[in-house]
Amino acid sequence: MLRSAVMLRTAVLSLLVAAAAVRADTPANCSYSDIQGEWLFYSSEPTGDSSIQCDDATPMDTVISLSLQAPNTVVDTFGNVGTWTLIYNQGFEATVNGRTYFAFSYYTQDGEEVTSLCDRTFPGWSHDVTVRNWACIRGQKQGPSMPKTHRVRLADAAKAAKKYVNNHALIAAINARKESKFTAKAYPQHEKYTVAEMYRRSGGARSHLPQRPKAAPMTEEHQEIIKSLPASFDWGDVNGVSFVPPVRDQANCGSCYAFASMAALESQVRILTNNTQQPVFSPQVSCLTSP
Ligand SMILES: *[C@@H]1O[C@H](CO)[C@@H](O)[C@H](O)[C@H]1NC(C)=O
Ligand SMILES: *[C@@H]1O[C@H](CO)[C@@H](O)[C@H](O)[C@H]1NC(C)=O
């Protein structure tokens, strides 16, 4: 029960996110503590539709103050209470008093050096909870904030311009591994892209944690609980029956969260109905090109 409630929340969240126009992955790196706090949002007139274009030239004259508090509570000037969430380390969304505000965290990039200015946002969007009456917004956090700098690796230009080719040796090596849980295969349709395009399609640079958080030490109570668990479990193979929907092609926008949460929801329906219902939910994300 708990698990399906969490899954459902994830799906609903992705629908909320999907309502805003989403640019694919940005290199900004803003964490919870950078975003939590007092914000002023500057807004244009809420008279647009979802095709609204928001940039630095858009007049945003109305000021709204939102307090983003722990763990996910947002309070506006009038005391209305809502919820907020980070979108990965790239932006955040707050919903309060019938309106949703979504913006990407600000960053600058100079070659390989990315500076995240987490106390401000790029021009973003707000709309009412019926996804109408769109406005452009821009956020500015109150109080001191330190810019954060990190480096990204840029691909070698000559290599990046080459056509991508499937690595058949790697595919064979993966499939030769006894512990492989899946069968790798070549996708000829990818060979129309350059290496740089494939890199972008795969989500860009992987983030690296300088220090991985360590697992909590195992207690005797944990050991007891573990005894009742099977050594392995796979919803894709429960005595030969799969409850997992087929893999889908998300094409080239940063919509992994929408696809992943819809697939999780589809899987939950299959599990709850013993596969008698196999709906295909629509991951809705609108894409703009990456900045
Ligand atoms: C992103 O920020 C977190 C927390 O401030 C930091 O631990 C991490 O190393 C940063 N990631 C990158 C790629 O710099
Ligand atoms: C679930 O479906 C399988 C395959 O159709 C069937 O054999 C099994 O009896 C069903 N289980 C229940 C609890 O209905």
PDB file of C-alpha atoms and ligand atoms in Angstrom:
ATOM      1  CA  MET A   1       0.000   0.000   0.000  1.00  0.00           C
ATOM      2  CA  LEU A   2       2.661   2.441   1.065  1.00  0.00           C
ATOM      3  CA  ARG A   3       4.667   1.692  -2.008  1.00  0.00           C
ATOM      4  CA  SER A   4       1.779   2.305  -4.362  1.00  0.00           C
ATOM      5  CA  ALA A   5       0.913   5.541  -2.574  1.00  0.00           C
ATOM      6  CA  VAL A   6       4.470   6.741  -3.071  1.00  0.00           C
ATOM      7  CA  MET A   7       4.373   5.682  -6.714  1.00  0.00           C
ATOM      8  CA  LEU A   8       1.110   7.521  -7.246  1.00  0.00           C
ATOM      9  CA  ARG A   9       2.536  10.657  -5.664  1.00  0.00           C
ATOM     10  CA  THR A  10       5.512  10.429  -7.979  1.00  0.00           C
ATOM     11  CA  ALA A  11       3.216  10.153 -10.966  1.00  0.00           C
ATOM     12  CA  VAL A  12       1.091  13.096  -9.879  1.00  0.00           C
ATOM     13  CA  LEU A  13       4.246  15.107  -9.308  1.00  0.00           C
ATOM     14  CA  SER A  14       5.441  14.310 -12.799  1.00  0.00           C
ATOM     15  CA  LEU A  15       2.129  15.508 -14.205  1.00  0.00           C
ATOM     16  CA  LEU A  16       2.525  18.788 -12.348  1.00  0.00           C
ATOM     17  CA  VAL A  17       6.044  19.181 -13.616  1.00  0.00           C
ATOM     18  CA  ALA A  18       4.908  18.198 -17.076  1.00  0.00           C
ATOM     19  CA  ALA A  19       2.558  21.150 -17.131  1.00  0.00           C
ATOM     20  CA  ALA A  20       5.456  23.564 -17.308  1.00  0.00           C
ATOM     21  CA  ALA A  21       7.592  23.837 -20.388  1.00  0.00           C
ATOM     22  CA  VAL A  22      10.716  21.926 -19.462  1.00  0.00           C
ATOM     23  CA  ARG A  23      14.143  22.490 -20.862  1.00  0.00           C
ATOM     24  CA  ALA A  24      16.316  19.379 -20.945  1.00  0.00           C
ATOM     25  CA  ASP A  25      19.040  18.893 -18.357  1.00  0.00           C
ATOM     26  CA  THR A  26      20.948  21.987 -17.292  1.00  0.00           C
ATOM     27  CA  PRO A  27      24.408  21.904 -15.642  1.00  0.00           C
ATOM     28  CA  ALA A  28      23.209  23.839 -12.555  1.00  0.00           C
ATOM     29  CA  ASN A  29      23.886  22.144  -9.226  1.00  0.00           C
ATOM     30  CA  CYS A  30      21.591  23.585  -6.559  1.00  0.00           C
ATOM     31  CA  SER A  31      20.759  21.498  -3.527  1.00  0.00           C
ATOM     32  CA  TYR A  32      17.985  21.644  -0.954  1.00  0.00           C
ATOM     33  CA  SER A  33      19.843  23.916   1.467  1.00  0.00           C
ATOM     34  CA  ASP A  34      20.641  26.346  -1.363  1.00  0.00           C
ATOM     35  CA  ILE A  35      16.953  26.710  -2.275  1.00  0.00           C
ATOM     36  CA  GLN A  36      15.199  26.502   1.100  1.00  0.00           C
ATOM     37  CA  GLY A  37      14.482  30.024   2.427  1.00  0.00           C
ATOM     38  CA  GLU A  38      12.731  33.283   1.633  1.00  0.00           C
ATOM     39  CA  TRP A  39      12.103  34.096  -2.022  1.00  0.00           C
ATOM     40  CA  LEU A  40      10.689  37.030  -3.945  1.00  0.00           C
ATOM     41  CA  PHE A  41       9.080  36.146  -7.259  1.00  0.00           C
ATOM     42  CA  TYR A  42       8.590  38.814  -9.893  1.00  0.00           C
ATOM     43  CA  SER A  43       5.650  37.981 -12.146  1.00  0.00           C
ATOM     44  CA  SER A  44       4.094  39.250 -15.378  1.00  0.00           C
ATOM     45  CA  GLU A  45       0.298  39.555 -15.800  1.00  0.00           C
ATOM     46  CA  PRO A  46      -1.262  36.065 -15.553  1.00  0.00           C
ATOM     47  CA  THR A  47      -2.965  36.322 -18.936  1.00  0.00           C
ATOM     48  CA  GLY A  48      -0.923  33.942 -21.118  1.00  0.00           C
ATOM     49  CA  ASP A  49      -1.454  30.364 -22.279  1.00  0.00           C
ATOM     50  CA  SER A  50       1.032  27.482 -22.234  1.00  0.00           C
ATOM     51  CA  SER A  51       2.805  28.820 -25.340  1.00  0.00           C
ATOM     52  CA  ILE A  52       3.942  31.867 -23.329  1.00  0.00           C
ATOM     53  CA  GLN A  53       7.534  32.967 -24.058  1.00  0.00           C
ATOM     54  CA  CYS A  54       9.419  34.154 -20.988  1.00  0.00           C
ATOM     55  CA  ASP A  55      12.787  35.876 -21.178  1.00  0.00           C
ATOM     56  CA  ASP A  56      14.719  38.684 -19.538  1.00  0.00           C
ATOM     57  CA  ALA A  57      12.863  41.259 -21.663  1.00  0.00           C
ATOM     58  CA  THR A  58       9.436  40.222 -20.289  1.00  0.00           C
ATOM     59  CA  PRO A  59       8.175  42.866 -17.829  1.00  0.00           C
ATOM     60  CA  MET A  60       7.644  41.162 -14.462  1.00  0.00           C
ATOM     61  CA  ASP A  61       6.311  43.840 -12.147  1.00  0.00           C
ATOM     62  CA  THR A  62       4.161  42.045  -9.583  1.00  0.00           C
ATOM     63  CA  VAL A  63       6.069  40.835  -6.516  1.00  0.00           C
ATOM     64  CA  ILE A  64       5.056  37.710  -4.606  1.00  0.00           C
ATOM     65  CA  SER A  65       6.945  36.519  -1.571  1.00  0.00           C
ATOM     66  CA  LEU A  66       7.165  32.794  -0.905  1.00  0.00           C
ATOM     67  CA  SER A  67       8.832  31.155   2.049  1.00  0.00           C
ATOM     68  CA  LEU A  68      10.169  27.685   1.120  1.00  0.00           C
ATOM     69  CA  GLN A  69      10.332  25.819   4.407  1.00  0.00           C
ATOM     70  CA  ALA A  70      11.292  22.342   5.646  1.00  0.00           C
ATOM     71  CA  PRO A  71      10.463  19.741   4.656  1.00  0.00           C
ATOM     72  CA  ASN A  72       8.285  20.766   1.671  1.00  0.00           C
ATOM     73  CA  THR A  73       6.036  23.549   2.964  1.00  0.00           C
ATOM     74  CA  VAL A  74       5.616  26.846   1.163  1.00  0.00           C
ATOM     75  CA  VAL A  75       3.918  29.818   2.818  1.00  0.00           C
ATOM     76  CA  ASP A  76       2.941  33.016   0.952  1.00  0.00           C
ATOM     77  CA  THR A  77       2.551  36.559   2.327  1.00  0.00           C
ATOM     78  CA  PHE A  78      -1.119  35.934   3.199  1.00  0.00           C
ATOM     79  CA  GLY A  79      -0.365  32.804   5.217  1.00  0.00           C
ATOM     80  CA  ASN A  80      -1.585  30.357   2.539  1.00  0.00           C
ATOM     81  CA  VAL A  81       0.222  27.049   2.883  1.00  0.00           C
ATOM     82  CA  GLY A  82       1.246  24.794  -0.022  1.00  0.00           C
ATOM     83  CA  THR A  83       4.040  22.433  -1.027  1.00  0.00           C
ATOM     84  CA  TRP A  84       7.299  22.731  -2.919  1.00  0.00           C
ATOM     85  CA  THR A  85       9.864  20.344  -4.357  1.00  0.00           C
ATOM     86  CA  LEU A  86      13.283  20.459  -5.959  1.00  0.00           C
ATOM     87  CA  ILE A  87      13.494  19.272  -9.540  1.00  0.00           C
ATOM     88  CA  TYR A  88      16.718  17.250  -9.299  1.00  0.00           C
ATOM     89  CA  ASN A  89      19.499  19.832  -8.731  1.00  0.00           C
ATOM     90  CA  GLN A  90      18.268  22.039 -11.549  1.00  0.00           C
ATOM     91  CA  GLY A  91      15.239  23.951 -10.365  1.00  0.00           C
ATOM     92  CA  PHE A  92      12.181  23.829  -8.175  1.00  0.00           C
ATOM     93  CA  GLU A  93       8.426  24.032  -8.174  1.00  0.00           C
ATOM     94  CA  ALA A  94       6.075  25.491  -5.549  1.00  0.00           C
ATOM     95  CA  THR A  95       2.274  25.295  -5.451  1.00  0.00           C
ATOM     96  CA  VAL A  96       0.351  27.628  -3.153  1.00  0.00           C
ATOM     97  CA  ASN A  97      -2.962  29.511  -3.203  1.00  0.00           C
ATOM     98  CA  GLY A  98      -4.102  27.905  -6.458  1.00  0.00           C
ATOM     99  CA  ARG A  99      -0.945  28.666  -8.441  1.00  0.00           C
ATOM    100  CA  THR A 100       2.132  26.698  -9.379  1.00  0.00           C
ATOM    101  CA  TYR A 101       5.538  28.357  -9.854  1.00  0.00           C
ATOM    102  CA  PHE A 102       8.335  26.587 -11.702  1.00  0.00           C
ATOM    103  CA  ALA A 103      11.784  27.882 -12.602  1.00  0.00           C
ATOM    104  CA  PHE A 104      15.281  26.641 -13.316  1.00  0.00           C
ATOM    105  CA  SER A 105      18.120  27.725 -11.061  1.00  0.00           C
ATOM    106  CA  TYR A 106      20.464  30.284 -12.570  1.00  0.00           C
ATOM    107  CA  TYR A 107      23.947  29.377 -13.755  1.00  0.00           C
ATOM    108  CA  THR A 108      26.673  30.717 -15.991  1.00  0.00           C
ATOM    109  CA  GLN A 109      29.098  28.653 -18.012  1.00  0.00           C
ATOM    110  CA  ASP A 110      32.541  29.635 -19.212  1.00  0.00           C
ATOM    111  CA  GLY A 111      34.073  26.743 -21.143  1.00  0.00           C
ATOM    112  CA  GLU A 112      34.225  23.855 -18.711  1.00  0.00           C
ATOM    113  CA  GLU A 113      33.526  26.012 -15.656  1.00  0.00           C
ATOM    114  CA  VAL A 114      29.914  26.157 -14.485  1.00  0.00           C
ATOM    115  CA  THR A 115      28.883  28.591 -11.746  1.00  0.00           C
ATOM    116  CA  SER A 116      25.546  27.889 -10.082  1.00  0.00           C
ATOM    117  CA  LEU A 117      23.896  31.014  -8.664  1.00  0.00           C
ATOM    118  CA  CYS A 118      21.281  29.165  -6.652  1.00  0.00           C
ATOM    119  CA  ASP A 119      19.751  32.311  -5.129  1.00  0.00           C
ATOM    120  CA  ARG A 120      18.176  33.328  -8.430  1.00  0.00           C
ATOM    121  CA  THR A 121      16.310  31.675 -11.276  1.00  0.00           C
ATOM    122  CA  PHE A 122      16.099  31.937 -15.022  1.00  0.00           C
ATOM    123  CA  PRO A 123      12.781  33.309 -16.257  1.00  0.00           C
ATOM    124  CA  GLY A 124      10.264  30.559 -15.430  1.00  0.00           C
ATOM    125  CA  TRP A 125       6.523  30.018 -15.523  1.00  0.00           C
ATOM    126  CA  SER A 126       3.542  30.105 -13.238  1.00  0.00           C
ATOM    127  CA  HIS A 127      -0.023  29.059 -13.931  1.00  0.00           C
ATOM    128  CA  ASP A 128      -3.128  28.319 -11.912  1.00  0.00           C
ATOM    129  CA  VAL A 129      -3.890  24.758 -10.806  1.00  0.00           C
ATOM    130  CA  THR A 130      -6.175  24.252 -13.822  1.00  0.00           C
ATOM    131  CA  VAL A 131      -3.044  24.932 -15.958  1.00  0.00           C
ATOM    132  CA  ARG A 132      -4.504  28.207 -17.279  1.00  0.00           C
ATOM    133  CA  ASN A 133      -3.595  31.873 -16.849  1.00  0.00           C
ATOM    134  CA  TRP A 134       0.113  31.548 -17.401  1.00  0.00           C
ATOM    135  CA  ALA A 135       2.594  34.201 -16.307  1.00  0.00           C
ATOM    136  CA  CYS A 136       6.355  34.628 -16.561  1.00  0.00           C
ATOM    137  CA  ILE A 137       8.231  34.663 -13.261  1.00  0.00           C
ATOM    138  CA  ARG A 138      11.735  35.236 -11.988  1.00  0.00           C
ATOM    139  CA  GLY A 139      12.886  34.325  -8.489  1.00  0.00           C
ATOM    140  CA  GLN A 140      15.362  36.013  -6.166  1.00  0.00           C
ATOM    141  CA  LYS A 141      16.243  34.477  -2.829  1.00  0.00           C
ATOM    142  CA  GLN A 142      16.709  36.829   0.123  1.00  0.00           C
ATOM    143  CA  GLY A 143      19.853  36.858   2.240  1.00  0.00           C
ATOM    144  CA  PRO A 144      23.464  35.924   1.538  1.00  0.00           C
ATOM    145  CA  SER A 145      24.334  33.093  -0.837  1.00  0.00           C
ATOM    146  CA  MET A 146      27.624  31.781  -2.195  1.00  0.00           C
ATOM    147  CA  PRO A 147      27.992  30.967  -5.916  1.00  0.00           C
ATOM    148  CA  LYS A 148      29.069  27.322  -6.395  1.00  0.00           C
ATOM    149  CA  THR A 149      31.507  26.382  -9.103  1.00  0.00           C
ATOM    150  CA  HIS A 150      32.153  23.016 -10.673  1.00  0.00           C
ATOM    151  CA  ARG A 151      33.734  21.790 -13.889  1.00  0.00           C
ATOM    152  CA  VAL A 152      32.088  19.826 -16.657  1.00  0.00           C
ATOM    153  CA  ARG A 153      34.060  17.890 -19.224  1.00  0.00           C
ATOM    154  CA  LEU A 154      33.511  19.099 -22.783  1.00  0.00           C
ATOM    155  CA  ALA A 155      33.801  16.487 -25.486  1.00  0.00           C
ATOM    156  CA  ASP A 156      36.728  16.592 -27.916  1.00  0.00           C
ATOM    157  CA  ALA A 157      35.274  18.554 -30.889  1.00  0.00           C
ATOM    158  CA  ALA A 158      36.569  16.226 -33.650  1.00  0.00           C
ATOM    159  CA  LYS A 159      35.382  13.106 -31.838  1.00  0.00           C
ATOM    160  CA  ALA A 160      32.027  14.727 -30.982  1.00  0.00           C
ATOM    161  CA  ALA A 161      31.339  15.546 -34.659  1.00  0.00           C
ATOM    162  CA  LYS A 162      31.834  11.901 -35.773  1.00  0.00           C
ATOM    163  CA  LYS A 163      28.859   9.677 -36.493  1.00  0.00           C
ATOM    164  CA  TYR A 164      27.891   7.461 -33.573  1.00  0.00           C
ATOM    165  CA  VAL A 165      28.381   3.727 -34.223  1.00  0.00           C
ATOM    166  CA  ASN A 166      27.045   0.869 -32.120  1.00  0.00           C
ATOM    167  CA  ASN A 167      29.806  -0.844 -30.141  1.00  0.00           C
ATOM    168  CA  HIS A 168      29.183  -4.487 -31.054  1.00  0.00           C
ATOM    169  CA  ALA A 169      32.155  -5.731 -29.012  1.00  0.00           C
ATOM    170  CA  LEU A 170      30.752  -4.060 -25.858  1.00  0.00           C
ATOM    171  CA  ILE A 171      27.281  -5.492 -26.540  1.00  0.00           C
ATOM    172  CA  ALA A 172      28.771  -9.004 -26.908  1.00  0.00           C
ATOM    173  CA  ALA A 173      30.809  -8.519 -23.709  1.00  0.00           C
ATOM    174  CA  ILE A 174      27.700  -7.463 -21.726  1.00  0.00           C
ATOM    175  CA  ASN A 175      25.705 -10.430 -23.006  1.00  0.00           C
ATOM    176  CA  ALA A 176      28.556 -12.824 -22.179  1.00  0.00           C
ATOM    177  CA  ARG A 177      28.354 -11.893 -18.493  1.00  0.00           C
ATOM    178  CA  LYS A 178      26.503 -14.592 -16.593  1.00  0.00           C
ATOM    179  CA  GLU A 179      25.168 -12.112 -14.042  1.00  0.00           C
ATOM    180  CA  SER A 180      23.566  -9.920 -16.764  1.00  0.00           C
ATOM    181  CA  LYS A 181      19.868  -9.414 -16.027  1.00  0.00           C
ATOM    182  CA  PHE A 182      19.117  -8.097 -19.501  1.00  0.00           C
ATOM    183  CA  THR A 183      20.136  -8.626 -23.107  1.00  0.00           C
ATOM    184  CA  ALA A 184      21.963  -5.728 -24.731  1.00  0.00           C
ATOM    185  CA  LYS A 185      21.368  -5.064 -28.429  1.00  0.00           C
ATOM    186  CA  ALA A 186      22.409  -2.637 -31.155  1.00  0.00           C
ATOM    187  CA  TYR A 187      20.057   0.199 -32.090  1.00  0.00           C
ATOM    188  CA  PRO A 188      20.760   1.009 -35.762  1.00  0.00           C
ATOM    189  CA  GLN A 189      18.410   4.037 -35.567  1.00  0.00           C
ATOM    190  CA  HIS A 190      20.991   5.764 -33.323  1.00  0.00           C
ATOM    191  CA  GLU A 191      23.619   5.693 -36.052  1.00  0.00           C
ATOM    192  CA  LYS A 192      22.052   8.742 -37.724  1.00  0.00           C
ATOM    193  CA  TYR A 193      23.323  10.893 -34.816  1.00  0.00           C
ATOM    194  CA  THR A 194      26.766  12.337 -34.112  1.00  0.00           C
ATOM    195  CA  VAL A 195      28.631  11.378 -30.930  1.00  0.00           C
ATOM    196  CA  ALA A 196      27.766  14.825 -29.476  1.00  0.00           C
ATOM    197  CA  GLU A 197      24.048  14.319 -30.213  1.00  0.00           C
ATOM    198  CA  MET A 198      24.101  10.873 -28.605  1.00  0.00           C
ATOM    199  CA  TYR A 199      25.859  12.350 -25.557  1.00  0.00           C
ATOM    200  CA  ARG A 200      23.079  14.947 -25.220  1.00  0.00           C
ATOM    201  CA  ARG A 201      20.388  12.289 -25.753  1.00  0.00           C
ATOM    202  CA  SER A 202      21.890  10.221 -22.948  1.00  0.00           C
ATOM    203  CA  GLY A 203      21.571  13.153 -20.514  1.00  0.00           C
ATOM    204  CA  GLY A 204      25.019  14.742 -20.753  1.00  0.00           C
ATOM    205  CA  ALA A 205      27.731  14.463 -18.136  1.00  0.00           C
ATOM    206  CA  ARG A 206      27.176  12.055 -15.287  1.00  0.00           C
ATOM    207  CA  SER A 207      27.316  13.680 -11.889  1.00  0.00           C
ATOM    208  CA  HIS A 208      29.977  12.378  -9.561  1.00  0.00           C
ATOM    209  CA  LEU A 209      29.684  12.455  -5.822  1.00  0.00           C
ATOM    210  CA  PRO A 210      33.086  13.273  -4.309  1.00  0.00           C
ATOM    211  CA  GLN A 211      32.107  11.160  -1.305  1.00  0.00           C
ATOM    212  CA  ARG A 212      29.420   8.546  -1.536  1.00  0.00           C
ATOM    213  CA  PRO A 213      27.213   8.496   1.558  1.00  0.00           C
ATOM    214  CA  LYS A 214      27.921   5.281   3.502  1.00  0.00           C
ATOM    215  CA  ALA A 215      25.159   2.824   4.311  1.00  0.00           C
ATOM    216  CA  ALA A 216      23.984   2.850   7.929  1.00  0.00           C
ATOM    217  CA  PRO A 217      25.479   0.014   9.991  1.00  0.00           C
ATOM    218  CA  MET A 218      23.464  -3.205  10.043  1.00  0.00           C
ATOM    219  CA  THR A 219      21.650  -3.871  13.315  1.00  0.00           C
ATOM    220  CA  GLU A 220      20.478  -7.243  14.664  1.00  0.00           C
ATOM    221  CA  GLU A 221      16.931  -6.143  13.934  1.00  0.00           C
ATOM    222  CA  HIS A 222      17.873  -5.615  10.267  1.00  0.00           C
ATOM    223  CA  GLN A 223      19.478  -9.066  10.149  1.00  0.00           C
ATOM    224  CA  GLU A 224      16.226 -10.595  11.415  1.00  0.00           C
ATOM    225  CA  ILE A 225      14.131  -8.769   8.804  1.00  0.00           C
ATOM    226  CA  ILE A 226      16.528  -9.764   6.024  1.00  0.00           C
ATOM    227  CA  LYS A 227      16.017 -13.467   6.834  1.00  0.00           C
ATOM    228  CA  SER A 228      12.423 -13.194   5.594  1.00  0.00           C
ATOM    229  CA  LEU A 229      13.465 -11.677   2.247  1.00  0.00           C
ATOM    230  CA  PRO A 230      14.299 -13.741  -0.837  1.00  0.00           C
ATOM    231  CA  ALA A 231      17.908 -13.567  -2.116  1.00  0.00           C
ATOM    232  CA  SER A 232      16.612 -11.819  -5.223  1.00  0.00           C
ATOM    233  CA  PHE A 233      13.283 -10.611  -6.556  1.00  0.00           C
ATOM    234  CA  ASP A 234      12.370  -9.311 -10.003  1.00  0.00           C
ATOM    235  CA  TRP A 235       8.916  -7.994 -11.002  1.00  0.00           C
ATOM    236  CA  GLY A 236      10.006  -8.779 -14.578  1.00  0.00           C
ATOM    237  CA  ASP A 237      10.155 -12.493 -13.753  1.00  0.00           C
ATOM    238  CA  VAL A 238       7.805 -13.712 -11.028  1.00  0.00           C
ATOM    239  CA  ASN A 239       7.766 -17.444 -11.736  1.00  0.00           C
ATOM    240  CA  GLY A 240       8.084 -16.607 -15.417  1.00  0.00           C
ATOM    241  CA  VAL A 241       5.429 -13.856 -15.416  1.00  0.00           C
ATOM    242  CA  SER A 242       6.405 -10.212 -15.987  1.00  0.00           C
ATOM    243  CA  PHE A 243       4.585  -7.255 -14.435  1.00  0.00           C
ATOM    244  CA  VAL A 244       6.908  -4.739 -16.072  1.00  0.00           C
ATOM    245  CA  PRO A 245       5.752  -2.792 -19.148  1.00  0.00           C
ATOM    246  CA  PRO A 246       7.966  -2.856 -22.247  1.00  0.00           C
ATOM    247  CA  VAL A 247      10.836  -0.380 -22.555  1.00  0.00           C
ATOM    248  CA  ARG A 248       9.810   2.799 -24.381  1.00  0.00           C
ATOM    249  CA  ASP A 249      11.841   5.292 -26.385  1.00  0.00           C
ATOM    250  CA  GLN A 250      11.719   8.711 -24.701  1.00  0.00           C
ATOM    251  CA  ALA A 251      13.354  10.316 -27.783  1.00  0.00           C
ATOM    252  CA  ASN A 252      15.635  13.208 -27.054  1.00  0.00           C
ATOM    253  CA  CYS A 253      14.261  15.425 -24.343  1.00  0.00           C
ATOM    254  CA  GLY A 254      15.018  15.433 -20.623  1.00  0.00           C
ATOM    255  CA  SER A 255      11.823  13.573 -19.816  1.00  0.00           C
ATOM    256  CA  CYS A 256      13.295  10.591 -17.958  1.00  0.00           C
ATOM    257  CA  TYR A 257      11.352  11.411 -14.790  1.00  0.00           C
ATOM    258  CA  ALA A 258       8.017  11.469 -16.634  1.00  0.00           C
ATOM    259  CA  PHE A 259       8.759   8.169 -18.430  1.00  0.00           C
ATOM    260  CA  ALA A 260      10.095   6.502 -15.280  1.00  0.00           C
ATOM    261  CA  SER A 261       7.145   7.519 -13.095  1.00  0.00           C
ATOM    262  CA  MET A 262       4.573   6.501 -15.726  1.00  0.00           C
ATOM    263  CA  ALA A 263       6.320   3.119 -16.155  1.00  0.00           C
ATOM    264  CA  ALA A 264       6.259   2.641 -12.361  1.00  0.00           C
ATOM    265  CA  LEU A 265       2.532   3.471 -12.285  1.00  0.00           C
ATOM    266  CA  GLU A 266       1.826   1.109 -15.218  1.00  0.00           C
ATOM    267  CA  SER A 267       3.698  -1.612 -13.382  1.00  0.00           C
ATOM    268  CA  GLN A 268       1.682  -1.003 -10.196  1.00  0.00           C
ATOM    269  CA  VAL A 269      -1.582  -1.419 -12.131  1.00  0.00           C
ATOM    270  CA  ARG A 270      -0.301  -4.704 -13.621  1.00  0.00           C
ATOM    271  CA  ILE A 271       0.673  -5.955 -10.161  1.00  0.00           C
ATOM    272  CA  LEU A 272      -2.600  -4.915  -8.487  1.00  0.00           C
ATOM    273  CA  THR A 273      -4.768  -6.444 -11.245  1.00  0.00           C
ATOM    274  CA  ASN A 274      -2.643  -9.572 -11.796  1.00  0.00           C
ATOM    275  CA  ASN A 275      -1.894  -8.331 -15.341  1.00  0.00           C
ATOM    276  CA  THR A 276      -5.577  -8.204 -16.336  1.00  0.00           C
ATOM    277  CA  GLN A 277      -5.134  -4.475 -16.928  1.00  0.00           C
ATOM    278  CA  GLN A 278      -2.119  -3.184 -18.837  1.00  0.00           C
ATOM    279  CA  PRO A 279      -2.743   0.521 -19.441  1.00  0.00           C
ATOM    280  CA  VAL A 280      -0.250   2.690 -21.297  1.00  0.00           C
ATOM    281  CA  PHE A 281      -0.028   6.079 -19.590  1.00  0.00           C
ATOM    282  CA  SER A 282       1.158   9.098 -21.479  1.00  0.00           C
ATOM    283  CA  PRO A 283       4.317  10.796 -20.162  1.00  0.00           C
ATOM    284  CA  GLN A 284       3.576  14.458 -20.873  1.00  0.00           C
ATOM    285  CA  VAL A 285       6.513  16.778 -21.074  1.00  0.00           C
ATOM    286  CA  SER A 286       6.888  19.726 -23.369  1.00  0.00           C
ATOM    287  CA  CYS A 287      10.423  20.443 -24.465  1.00  0.00           C
ATOM    288  CA  LEU A 288      12.285  23.571 -25.319  1.00  0.00           C
ATOM    289  CA  THR A 289      15.848  23.289 -26.580  1.00  0.00           C
ATOM    290  CA  SER A 290      18.545  23.298 -23.889  1.00  0.00           C
ATOM    291  CA  PRO A 291      19.942  26.727 -23.049  1.00  0.00           C
TER     292      PRO A 291
HETATM  293  C1  LIG B   1      26.750  19.672  -6.223  1.00  0.00           C
HETATM  294  O1  LIG B   1      26.552  20.247  -4.949  1.00  0.00           O
HETATM  295  C2  LIG B   1      26.700  19.301  -3.899  1.00  0.00           C
HETATM  296  C3  LIG B   1      26.270  19.969  -2.590  1.00  0.00           C
HETATM  297  O2  LIG B   1      26.624  21.305  -2.529  1.00  0.00           O
HETATM  298  C4  LIG B   1      28.144  18.819  -3.881  1.00  0.00           C
HETATM  299  O3  LIG B   1      28.338  17.876  -2.848  1.00  0.00           O
HETATM  300  C5  LIG B   1      28.460  18.164  -5.233  1.00  0.00           C
HETATM  301  O4  LIG B   1      29.808  17.823  -5.283  1.00  0.00           O
HETATM  302  C6  LIG B   1      28.152  19.128  -6.356  1.00  0.00           C
HETATM  303  N1  LIG B   1      28.287  18.438  -7.642  1.00  0.00           N
HETATM  304  C7  LIG B   1      29.110  18.861  -8.585  1.00  0.00           C
HETATM  305  C8  LIG B   1      29.083  18.110  -9.876  1.00  0.00           C
HETATM  306  O5  LIG B   1      29.844  19.791  -8.394  1.00  0.00           O
HETATM  307  C1  LIG B   2      -3.032 -14.414 -11.936  1.00  0.00           C
HETATM  308  O1  LIG B   2      -2.909 -14.706 -13.308  1.00  0.00           O
HETATM  309  C2  LIG B   2      -2.326 -15.949 -13.584  1.00  0.00           C
HETATM  310  C3  LIG B   2      -2.089 -16.058 -15.087  1.00  0.00           C
HETATM  311  O2  LIG B   2      -3.253 -15.706 -15.805  1.00  0.00           O
HETATM  312  C4  LIG B   2      -3.239 -17.058 -13.044  1.00  0.00           C
HETATM  313  O3  LIG B   2      -2.654 -18.321 -13.286  1.00  0.00           O
HETATM  314  C5  LIG B   2      -3.393 -16.848 -11.549  1.00  0.00           C
HETATM  315  O4  LIG B   2      -4.297 -17.791 -11.036  1.00  0.00           O
HETATM  316  C6  LIG B   2      -3.896 -15.439 -11.246  1.00  0.00           C
HETATM  317  N1  LIG B   2      -3.852 -15.228  -9.803  1.00  0.00           N
HETATM  318  C7  LIG B   2      -4.898 -14.747  -9.135  1.00  0.00           C
HETATM  319  C8  LIG B   2      -4.676 -14.555  -7.669  1.00  0.00           C
HETATM  320  O5  LIG B   2      -5.941 -14.462  -9.664  1.00  0.00           O
END
